[in-house]
Short mmCIF file of C-alpha atoms in Angstrom, two decimals:
data_model
loop_
_atom_site.label_atom_id
_atom_site.label_comp_id
_atom_site.label_asym_id
_atom_site.label_seq_id
_atom_site.Cartn_x
_atom_site.Cartn_y
_atom_site.Cartn_z
CA MET A 1 0.00 0.00 0.00
CA TYR A 2 1.32 3.44 -1.00
CA ASP A 3 1.64 5.53 2.16
CA VAL A 4 2.03 9.14 1.10
CA ASN A 5 2.42 10.33 4.71
CA LYS A 6 5.49 8.12 5.01
CA VAL A 7 6.80 9.46 1.71
CA ARG A 8 6.37 13.05 2.87
CA GLU A 9 8.72 12.42 5.80
CA ASP A 10 11.52 12.25 3.23
CA PHE A 11 10.85 15.85 2.14
CA PRO A 12 11.22 18.21 5.13
CA ILE A 13 10.46 21.30 3.06
CA LEU A 14 6.85 20.15 2.73
CA SER A 15 6.28 20.71 6.45
CA ARG A 16 7.18 24.39 6.35
CA GLN A 17 4.78 27.31 6.29
CA VAL A 18 4.59 30.23 3.87
CA HIS A 19 2.72 33.42 4.68
CA GLY A 20 1.70 31.79 7.94
CA ARG A 21 -0.02 28.88 6.22
CA GLN A 22 0.89 25.25 5.58
CA LEU A 23 2.73 24.97 2.26
CA VAL A 24 0.82 23.21 -0.52
CA TYR A 25 3.44 22.73 -3.23
CA LEU A 26 1.81 22.19 -6.64
CA ASP A 27 4.54 23.45 -8.97
CA ASN A 28 6.21 20.12 -9.61
CA ALA A 29 6.26 20.43 -13.39
CA ALA A 30 8.69 23.32 -12.90
CA THR A 31 10.85 21.49 -10.36
CA THR A 32 10.36 18.85 -7.69
CA GLN A 33 11.50 18.85 -4.09
CA LYS A 34 14.45 16.64 -3.15
CA PRO A 35 14.31 13.72 -0.70
CA LEU A 36 16.81 13.56 2.12
CA CYS A 37 18.56 10.56 0.58
CA VAL A 38 19.55 12.66 -2.46
CA LEU A 39 20.83 15.52 -0.33
CA ASP A 40 22.69 13.12 1.96
CA ALA A 41 24.32 11.30 -0.95
CA MET A 42 25.63 14.51 -2.48
CA ARG A 43 26.85 15.88 0.84
CA SER A 44 28.59 12.61 1.60
CA GLU A 45 30.45 12.68 -1.71
CA TYR A 46 31.61 16.25 -1.20
CA LEU A 47 32.79 15.33 2.30
CA ASN A 48 34.41 12.00 1.48
CA GLN A 49 35.03 11.38 -2.24
CA ASN A 50 35.44 14.77 -3.84
CA ALA A 51 37.98 14.68 -6.68
CA ASN A 52 37.92 15.19 -10.44
CA VAL A 53 36.87 12.10 -12.33
CA HIS A 54 38.53 9.99 -15.04
CA ARG A 55 41.92 11.68 -14.95
CA GLY A 56 43.39 10.89 -11.56
CA VAL A 57 45.23 7.77 -10.46
CA HIS A 58 44.86 8.62 -6.78
CA TYR A 59 42.31 6.99 -4.49
CA LEU A 60 39.77 9.82 -4.23
CA SER A 61 39.66 10.29 -7.98
CA GLN A 62 39.12 6.59 -8.47
CA GLN A 63 36.27 6.61 -5.96
CA ALA A 64 34.61 9.65 -7.57
CA THR A 65 34.99 8.10 -11.02
CA GLU A 66 33.39 4.88 -9.84
CA LEU A 67 30.39 6.75 -8.41
CA HIS A 68 30.06 8.77 -11.61
CA GLU A 69 30.11 5.77 -13.90
CA GLN A 70 27.83 3.80 -11.58
CA ALA A 71 25.37 6.65 -12.06
CA ARG A 72 25.63 6.27 -15.82
CA GLU A 73 24.86 2.56 -15.50
CA ARG A 74 21.90 3.35 -13.26
CA VAL A 75 20.50 5.71 -15.89
CA ARG A 76 21.03 3.05 -18.55
CA GLN A 77 18.97 0.59 -16.51
CA PHE A 78 16.29 3.22 -15.85
CA LEU A 79 15.82 3.86 -19.56
CA GLY A 80 16.43 0.34 -20.82
CA ALA A 81 19.30 1.46 -23.04
CA ARG A 82 21.56 -1.20 -24.52
CA SER A 83 24.87 0.32 -23.41
CA THR A 84 26.28 3.09 -21.25
CA ASN A 85 27.78 4.38 -24.51
CA GLU A 86 24.25 5.61 -25.22
CA ILE A 87 24.02 7.70 -22.03
CA VAL A 88 25.39 11.25 -22.27
CA PHE A 89 25.28 13.52 -19.24
CA THR A 90 24.15 17.08 -19.93
CA ARG A 91 22.97 20.01 -17.82
CA GLY A 92 19.35 19.15 -18.52
CA THR A 93 16.74 18.53 -21.20
CA THR A 94 17.42 21.90 -22.80
CA GLU A 95 21.11 21.23 -23.34
CA ALA A 96 20.39 17.69 -24.53
CA ILE A 97 18.02 18.94 -27.24
CA ASN A 98 20.45 21.68 -28.22
CA LEU A 99 23.19 19.05 -28.51
CA VAL A 100 21.13 17.04 -30.99
CA ALA A 101 19.92 20.12 -32.85
CA GLN A 102 23.41 21.47 -33.42
CA THR A 103 25.19 18.23 -34.24
CA PHE A 104 22.40 16.60 -36.24
CA CYS A 105 21.56 19.63 -38.35
CA SER A 106 25.20 20.41 -39.13
CA SER A 107 26.07 16.85 -40.15
CA GLN A 108 22.85 15.23 -41.40
CA MET A 109 20.87 18.06 -42.97
CA LYS A 110 21.15 20.65 -45.70
CA ALA A 111 19.24 23.80 -46.54
CA GLY A 112 15.58 23.03 -47.20
CA ASP A 113 15.52 19.83 -45.13
CA GLU A 114 12.80 19.69 -42.50
CA VAL A 115 12.49 19.03 -38.78
CA LEU A 116 8.98 18.23 -37.55
CA VAL A 117 7.91 19.28 -34.06
CA THR A 118 4.39 19.71 -32.65
CA ASP A 119 2.15 22.57 -31.57
CA MET A 120 2.50 21.58 -27.90
CA GLU A 121 6.27 21.85 -27.53
CA HIS A 122 8.23 23.64 -24.81
CA HIS A 123 10.40 26.46 -26.12
CA SER A 124 13.40 24.19 -25.55
CA ASN A 125 12.12 22.03 -28.39
CA ILE A 126 11.35 24.95 -30.67
CA VAL A 127 14.05 27.59 -30.36
CA PRO A 128 17.09 25.29 -30.94
CA TRP A 129 15.57 24.24 -34.28
CA GLN A 130 14.75 27.85 -35.19
CA MET A 131 18.38 28.75 -34.52
CA GLN A 132 19.42 26.01 -36.92
CA ALA A 133 16.94 27.34 -39.46
CA ILE A 134 18.84 30.63 -39.34
CA SER A 135 22.34 29.13 -39.45
CA GLN A 136 21.76 26.05 -41.63
CA GLY A 137 18.71 26.98 -43.69
CA ILE A 138 16.59 24.08 -42.45
CA VAL A 139 12.79 24.30 -42.24
CA VAL A 140 10.89 23.82 -38.96
CA ARG A 141 7.36 22.46 -39.35
CA HIS A 142 4.84 21.80 -36.57
CA LEU A 143 2.19 19.11 -36.41
CA PRO A 144 -1.16 20.59 -35.31
CA ILE A 145 -3.19 19.59 -32.28
CA SER A 146 -6.94 19.22 -31.85
CA ASP A 147 -9.03 21.68 -29.86
CA ASP A 148 -8.93 19.35 -26.86
CA GLY A 149 -5.14 19.10 -26.92
CA ARG A 150 -4.33 15.89 -28.77
CA LEU A 151 -1.88 15.42 -31.60
CA ARG A 152 -3.51 15.33 -35.03
CA LEU A 153 -2.15 11.91 -35.93
CA ASP A 154 -4.52 11.87 -38.91
CA LEU A 155 -2.26 14.57 -40.41
CA LEU A 156 1.07 12.98 -39.52
CA ASP A 157 1.66 11.25 -42.84
CA ASP A 158 1.07 14.54 -44.66
CA PHE A 159 3.71 16.24 -42.51
CA LEU A 160 6.28 13.47 -42.96
CA THR A 161 7.63 14.47 -46.36
CA GLU A 162 10.60 13.44 -48.45
CA ARG A 163 12.43 16.41 -46.88
CA THR A 164 11.78 15.42 -43.25
CA ARG A 165 15.04 14.41 -41.57
CA LEU A 166 14.00 14.32 -37.88
CA VAL A 167 10.88 14.34 -35.71
CA SER A 168 11.18 15.88 -32.23
CA LEU A 169 8.25 15.83 -29.81
CA CYS A 170 7.38 15.88 -26.13
CA HIS A 171 6.31 12.69 -24.40
CA VAL A 172 4.00 14.65 -22.07
CA SER A 173 2.91 18.26 -22.54
CA ASN A 174 4.02 20.54 -19.72
CA VAL A 175 0.84 22.62 -20.16
CA LEU A 176 -1.88 20.16 -21.08
CA GLY A 177 -0.56 16.99 -19.48
CA THR A 178 -1.27 15.20 -22.77
CA LEU A 179 0.48 11.83 -22.96
CA ASN A 180 1.49 11.54 -26.59
CA PRO A 181 1.46 8.21 -28.48
CA VAL A 182 5.21 8.31 -29.00
CA ALA A 183 5.59 4.67 -30.04
CA GLU A 184 3.05 5.20 -32.82
CA VAL A 185 4.79 8.35 -34.03
CA VAL A 186 8.14 6.53 -33.96
CA ARG A 187 6.74 3.59 -35.91
CA ARG A 188 5.34 5.78 -38.67
CA ALA A 189 8.47 7.93 -38.84
CA HIS A 190 10.74 4.90 -38.98
CA GLU A 191 8.73 3.50 -41.88
CA ARG A 192 10.14 6.46 -43.80
CA GLY A 193 13.64 6.15 -42.30
CA ILE A 194 13.19 9.24 -40.10
CA PRO A 195 14.72 9.25 -36.58
CA VAL A 196 12.78 10.58 -33.58
CA LEU A 197 13.84 12.60 -30.52
CA VAL A 198 11.63 12.51 -27.41
CA ASP A 199 11.51 15.27 -24.79
CA ALA A 200 10.82 13.22 -21.64
CA ALA A 201 11.22 16.03 -19.12
CA GLN A 202 7.60 15.69 -18.01
CA SER A 203 7.29 11.91 -18.33
CA ALA A 204 10.43 10.60 -16.62
CA PRO A 205 9.16 11.52 -13.10
CA HIS A 206 5.81 9.82 -13.64
CA LEU A 207 6.09 6.88 -16.04
CA ALA A 208 8.26 3.85 -16.58
CA ILE A 209 10.26 4.59 -19.73
CA ASP A 210 11.81 1.93 -21.94
CA VAL A 211 13.57 3.38 -24.96
CA GLN A 212 13.52 -0.02 -26.65
CA GLN A 213 9.74 -0.19 -26.41
CA LEU A 214 9.30 3.41 -27.48
CA GLY A 215 11.72 2.79 -30.32
CA CYS A 216 13.01 6.37 -30.23
CA ASP A 217 16.47 7.32 -31.45
CA PHE A 218 17.08 10.09 -28.90
CA LEU A 219 15.49 10.92 -25.55
CA ALA A 220 16.20 13.71 -23.07
CA PHE A 221 15.23 14.38 -19.46
CA SER A 222 16.23 16.55 -16.49
CA GLY A 223 17.22 15.48 -12.99
CA HIS A 224 15.58 18.34 -11.11
CA LYS A 225 12.09 17.42 -12.34
CA MET A 226 12.42 13.91 -10.92
CA TYR A 227 13.62 14.57 -7.36
CA GLY A 228 17.27 14.96 -8.32
CA PRO A 229 19.58 17.98 -8.31
CA THR A 230 19.51 20.89 -10.71
CA GLY A 231 22.09 21.23 -13.45
CA ILE A 232 22.12 17.57 -14.48
CA GLY A 233 20.28 15.82 -17.26
CA VAL A 234 20.60 13.01 -19.73
CA LEU A 235 20.62 12.51 -23.45
CA TYR A 236 19.97 8.96 -24.57
CA GLY A 237 21.03 8.31 -28.15
CA ARG A 238 21.23 5.13 -30.17
CA GLU A 239 24.89 4.29 -30.43
CA GLU A 240 24.80 4.18 -34.21
CA TRP A 241 23.44 7.73 -34.28
CA LEU A 242 25.84 9.12 -31.69
CA ASP A 243 28.72 7.61 -33.65
CA ARG A 244 27.61 9.56 -36.73
CA LEU A 245 27.29 12.93 -34.99
CA PRO A 246 30.24 15.30 -34.45
CA PRO A 247 31.23 16.55 -30.97
CA TYR A 248 29.05 19.25 -29.45
CA GLN A 249 31.76 21.16 -27.58
CA GLY A 250 35.54 21.10 -27.49
CA GLY A 251 37.82 20.79 -24.47
CA GLY A 252 39.14 18.28 -22.02
CA GLU A 253 37.73 14.74 -21.73
CA MET A 254 36.17 14.68 -25.21
CA ILE A 255 39.53 14.25 -26.92
CA SER A 256 41.72 11.25 -27.66
CA ASN A 257 44.83 13.07 -28.89
CA VAL A 258 45.61 16.74 -29.49
CA SER A 259 48.42 18.22 -31.53
CA TRP A 260 48.85 21.52 -33.36
CA GLU A 261 48.17 19.68 -36.59
CA HIS A 262 45.20 17.47 -35.68
CA THR A 263 42.83 16.41 -32.89
CA THR A 264 41.12 13.07 -32.58
CA TYR A 265 38.05 12.55 -30.40
CA ASN A 266 37.27 10.25 -27.51
CA GLU A 267 34.98 7.26 -27.68
CA LEU A 268 31.32 7.36 -26.68
CA PRO A 269 29.86 8.76 -24.56
CA PHE A 270 32.82 10.99 -23.63
CA LYS A 271 32.95 12.53 -27.11
CA PHE A 272 29.96 14.65 -26.03
CA GLU A 273 31.09 15.46 -22.47
CA ALA A 274 33.66 18.23 -22.73
CA GLY A 275 35.12 19.52 -19.47
CA THR A 276 34.64 18.43 -15.89
CA PRO A 277 31.18 16.92 -15.42
CA ASP A 278 29.02 17.58 -12.40
CA TYR A 279 29.98 14.22 -10.96
CA VAL A 280 28.31 14.92 -7.62
CA ALA A 281 25.04 15.73 -9.38
CA THR A 282 25.21 12.49 -11.36
CA HIS A 283 25.47 10.64 -8.05
CA GLY A 284 22.46 12.63 -6.81
CA LEU A 285 20.52 11.76 -9.95
CA ALA A 286 21.24 8.06 -9.55
CA THR A 287 20.09 8.25 -5.94
CA ALA A 288 16.87 9.98 -7.03
CA ILE A 289 16.24 7.23 -9.58
CA ASP A 290 16.77 4.61 -6.88
CA TYR A 291 14.33 6.45 -4.64
CA LEU A 292 11.67 6.77 -7.32
CA CYS A 293 11.99 3.17 -8.45
CA GLY A 294 12.03 1.99 -4.84
CA LEU A 295 8.53 3.41 -4.41
CA GLY A 296 7.44 1.67 -7.61
CA LEU A 297 6.67 3.71 -10.71
CA GLY A 298 3.33 1.94 -11.02
CA ASN A 299 2.42 2.97 -7.49
CA VAL A 300 3.53 6.54 -8.15
CA GLU A 301 1.51 6.79 -11.36
CA ALA A 302 -1.61 5.36 -9.74
CA HIS A 303 -1.31 7.79 -6.81
CA GLU A 304 -0.81 10.78 -9.09
CA GLN A 305 -3.70 9.75 -11.32
CA LEU A 306 -5.95 9.68 -8.27
CA LEU A 307 -4.90 13.24 -7.45
CA TYR A 308 -5.33 14.32 -11.05
CA ARG A 309 -8.83 12.98 -11.48
CA ARG A 310 -9.97 14.35 -8.11
CA CYS A 311 -8.61 17.76 -9.09
CA ILE A 312 -10.51 17.67 -12.39
CA GLU A 313 -13.67 16.72 -10.52
CA LEU A 314 -13.41 19.51 -7.96
CA LEU A 315 -12.36 22.25 -10.35
CA SER A 316 -15.10 21.34 -12.83
CA ASP A 317 -17.65 22.56 -10.27
CA ILE A 318 -16.23 26.10 -10.18
CA PRO A 319 -18.27 28.65 -12.19
CA GLY A 320 -16.35 30.20 -15.09
CA MET A 321 -13.64 27.54 -14.91
CA ARG A 322 -12.05 26.42 -18.18
CA LEU A 323 -9.91 23.32 -17.86
CA LEU A 324 -7.43 22.67 -20.65
CA GLY A 325 -6.31 19.47 -22.29
CA PRO A 326 -7.81 16.08 -23.11
CA GLY A 327 -8.08 15.08 -19.46
CA SER A 328 -10.52 17.88 -18.66
CA ALA A 329 -13.62 15.95 -19.78
CA ARG A 330 -15.72 15.29 -16.68
CA THR A 331 -16.77 11.69 -16.18
CA ASP A 332 -19.30 10.30 -13.69
CA SER A 333 -16.98 7.37 -13.04
CA ILE A 334 -14.50 9.46 -11.09
CA ALA A 335 -14.34 7.98 -7.63
CA THR A 336 -14.54 10.22 -4.61
CA VAL A 337 -11.95 8.98 -2.14
CA SER A 338 -11.77 9.88 1.53
CA HIS A 339 -9.44 12.63 2.63
CA GLY A 340 -7.12 10.12 4.27
CA SER A 341 -3.63 9.91 2.87
CA THR A 342 -3.40 6.17 2.37
CA ARG A 343 -5.28 3.98 -0.08
CA THR A 344 -6.33 0.39 -0.45
CA ASP A 345 -5.93 -1.86 -3.46
CA ASN A 346 -9.57 -1.14 -4.26
CA ASP A 347 -8.72 2.54 -4.52
CA LEU A 348 -6.05 1.68 -7.09
CA ASP A 349 -8.61 -0.34 -9.01
CA ARG A 350 -10.89 2.68 -9.13
CA VAL A 351 -8.05 4.79 -10.51
CA GLU A 352 -7.61 2.33 -13.35
CA GLN A 353 -11.36 2.36 -13.98
CA CYS A 354 -11.37 6.13 -14.15
CA LYS A 355 -8.51 6.08 -16.64
CA THR A 356 -10.23 3.47 -18.79
CA VAL A 357 -13.62 5.17 -18.89
CA ALA A 358 -12.28 8.67 -19.41
CA GLU A 359 -9.93 7.54 -22.23
CA ASN A 360 -8.01 10.76 -21.77
CA PRO A 361 -4.32 9.94 -21.42
CA CYS A 362 -2.88 12.69 -19.23
CA GLU A 363 -0.22 12.97 -16.59
CA SER A 364 -0.17 15.07 -13.42
CA VAL A 365 -0.76 18.52 -14.92
CA VAL A 366 -3.97 20.56 -14.62
CA SER A 367 -3.97 23.91 -16.44
CA PHE A 368 -6.91 26.26 -16.25
CA VAL A 369 -8.24 29.78 -16.64
CA VAL A 370 -11.27 31.44 -15.09
CA ASP A 371 -13.39 33.87 -17.07
CA GLY A 372 -12.51 37.48 -16.38
CA ILE A 373 -9.58 36.80 -14.04
CA HIS A 374 -5.92 37.12 -14.96
CA PRO A 375 -3.89 34.02 -14.01
CA LEU A 376 -1.18 36.14 -12.41
CA ASP A 377 -3.68 37.69 -10.01
CA MET A 378 -5.10 34.27 -9.18
CA GLY A 379 -1.66 32.76 -8.60
CA THR A 380 -0.62 35.67 -6.37
CA LEU A 381 -3.63 35.26 -4.09
CA LEU A 382 -3.26 31.48 -4.03
CA ASP A 383 0.29 31.98 -2.85
CA GLN A 384 -0.97 34.13 0.03
CA MET A 385 -3.04 31.11 1.05
CA GLY A 386 0.00 28.84 0.96
CA VAL A 387 -0.76 27.20 -2.39
CA ALA A 388 2.17 27.26 -4.81
CA VAL A 389 1.14 27.01 -8.46
CA ARG A 390 2.68 28.26 -11.69
CA THR A 391 1.20 31.06 -13.80
CA GLY A 392 2.23 32.35 -17.22
CA HIS A 393 2.86 30.82 -20.61
CA HIS A 394 4.96 27.95 -19.20
CA CYS A 395 7.59 28.35 -21.95
CA ALA A 396 5.01 27.22 -24.49
CA GLN A 397 3.81 30.44 -26.13
CA PRO A 398 2.93 28.89 -29.53
CA LEU A 399 0.69 26.37 -27.75
CA LEU A 400 -1.12 29.06 -25.76
CA THR A 401 -1.55 31.10 -28.93
CA ARG A 402 -3.15 28.05 -30.54
CA LEU A 403 -5.52 27.87 -27.56
CA GLY A 404 -6.33 31.58 -27.78
CA LEU A 405 -4.62 32.38 -24.48
CA THR A 406 -1.60 34.26 -23.21
CA SER A 407 -1.41 32.73 -19.72
CA THR A 408 -2.85 29.98 -17.55
CA VAL A 409 -2.70 28.72 -13.99
CA ARG A 410 -1.01 25.33 -13.72
CA ALA A 411 -1.17 22.89 -10.83
CA SER A 412 1.13 19.91 -11.17
CA PHE A 413 1.38 16.88 -8.92
CA ALA A 414 4.17 14.73 -7.55
CA LEU A 415 4.48 11.55 -5.56
CA TYR A 416 4.31 13.42 -2.23
CA ASN A 417 1.11 15.38 -2.88
CA THR A 418 -2.10 14.37 -1.11
CA LEU A 419 -5.83 14.45 -1.65
CA ASP A 420 -6.02 16.98 1.17
CA GLU A 421 -3.78 19.28 -0.87
CA VAL A 422 -6.06 18.91 -3.89
CA GLU A 423 -8.96 19.88 -1.63
CA ALA A 424 -6.90 22.84 -0.36
CA LEU A 425 -6.38 24.07 -3.93
CA ALA A 426 -10.09 23.85 -4.71
CA SER A 427 -11.03 25.53 -1.42
CA ALA A 428 -8.55 28.35 -2.04
CA LEU A 429 -9.93 28.90 -5.54
CA HIS A 430 -13.45 29.16 -4.15
CA ARG A 431 -12.17 31.95 -1.91
CA VAL A 432 -9.94 33.69 -4.44
CA ILE A 433 -12.29 33.85 -7.43
CA PRO A 434 -15.02 35.94 -5.74
CA MET A 435 -12.31 38.33 -4.54
CA LEU A 436 -11.13 38.91 -8.12
CA SER A 437 -14.47 38.83 -9.94
#
């Protein structure tokens, strides 16, 4: 049985107060809180094994290197990659996508070739390609979405042309929570010999990911969105693709031999890891993965789905409320669960029933607007009541333009959130909205 009260003991920050009220932290799509085990692991390494990796023959360097490469192996297992050669450490999803954009476009594309993204992408999966359009002359196309926030798969074949060289899409939308059918997109792209990059920043904390099952050629995620430290992320790339791409940056570690006449490059994955890596953060990331997997990704997803569906139910009752995304359709099958923080197996069964009946694949994000009220004003007053949500365009301005909006309020859930906190959000909204109307 998933005991969220026990889980919350691992996150001391959740017990603090803000503005004299108990903190309700619902901004997890922006960043998650860190469990004590992650903080302890990083502190222990700084205190006991701190030394630069790979280059030293002394004991501390060997220890630090072992921890760093153990972290790479842990990420490989987490993603189901075939080899640690396919695991490149970056600063986050943004850098990982930029790495692919720069190296792929410069070596595999020519002017007029196309990259296909979607209407629901984060700026980090738009701007790097636009920069390549300026420097390399490539064309960036975007697959439309439906009014309820689903990919228009019926148009995919029309957008996969003889000029398409790469498809790059998010696994889960950071605004709508839409869970995209990545395996289907990959299958149809591969039928035309087109590789696919997946932005998994919003899926890695919530879903079990197997790159072999997805079939993707590249996948990126960030540590700080899945209970790990900031400044660390991962690019998975099929070894055959990474072998074909040139280095991303020059410097130490990524070289094999340097002379004034010629430089040769290191083997994978080090060819893409110039300079000293954040080897303490990689250890923290591996610890976060262990923590998440120790709870059971199936348990985490079921718990978060319960929160998500209860939130949709409660917010649907608010006058003037507009919920965004395919998960916003109200269904009578949504189970009302007691305010207690633990659940029985029957509760988990009801979650699965809700998911099946609703047929709206979404993950842990509820975005909304209320008629006549600016999201910034709503978010400011919610904060005064201790409820932390995100307001703005969420680094997805083209998506909001498609929806006819400039800003939304976004509540996003994590494995430590409770039904009581969902109730607190709804209660706060019932108080805030009349104040702003």
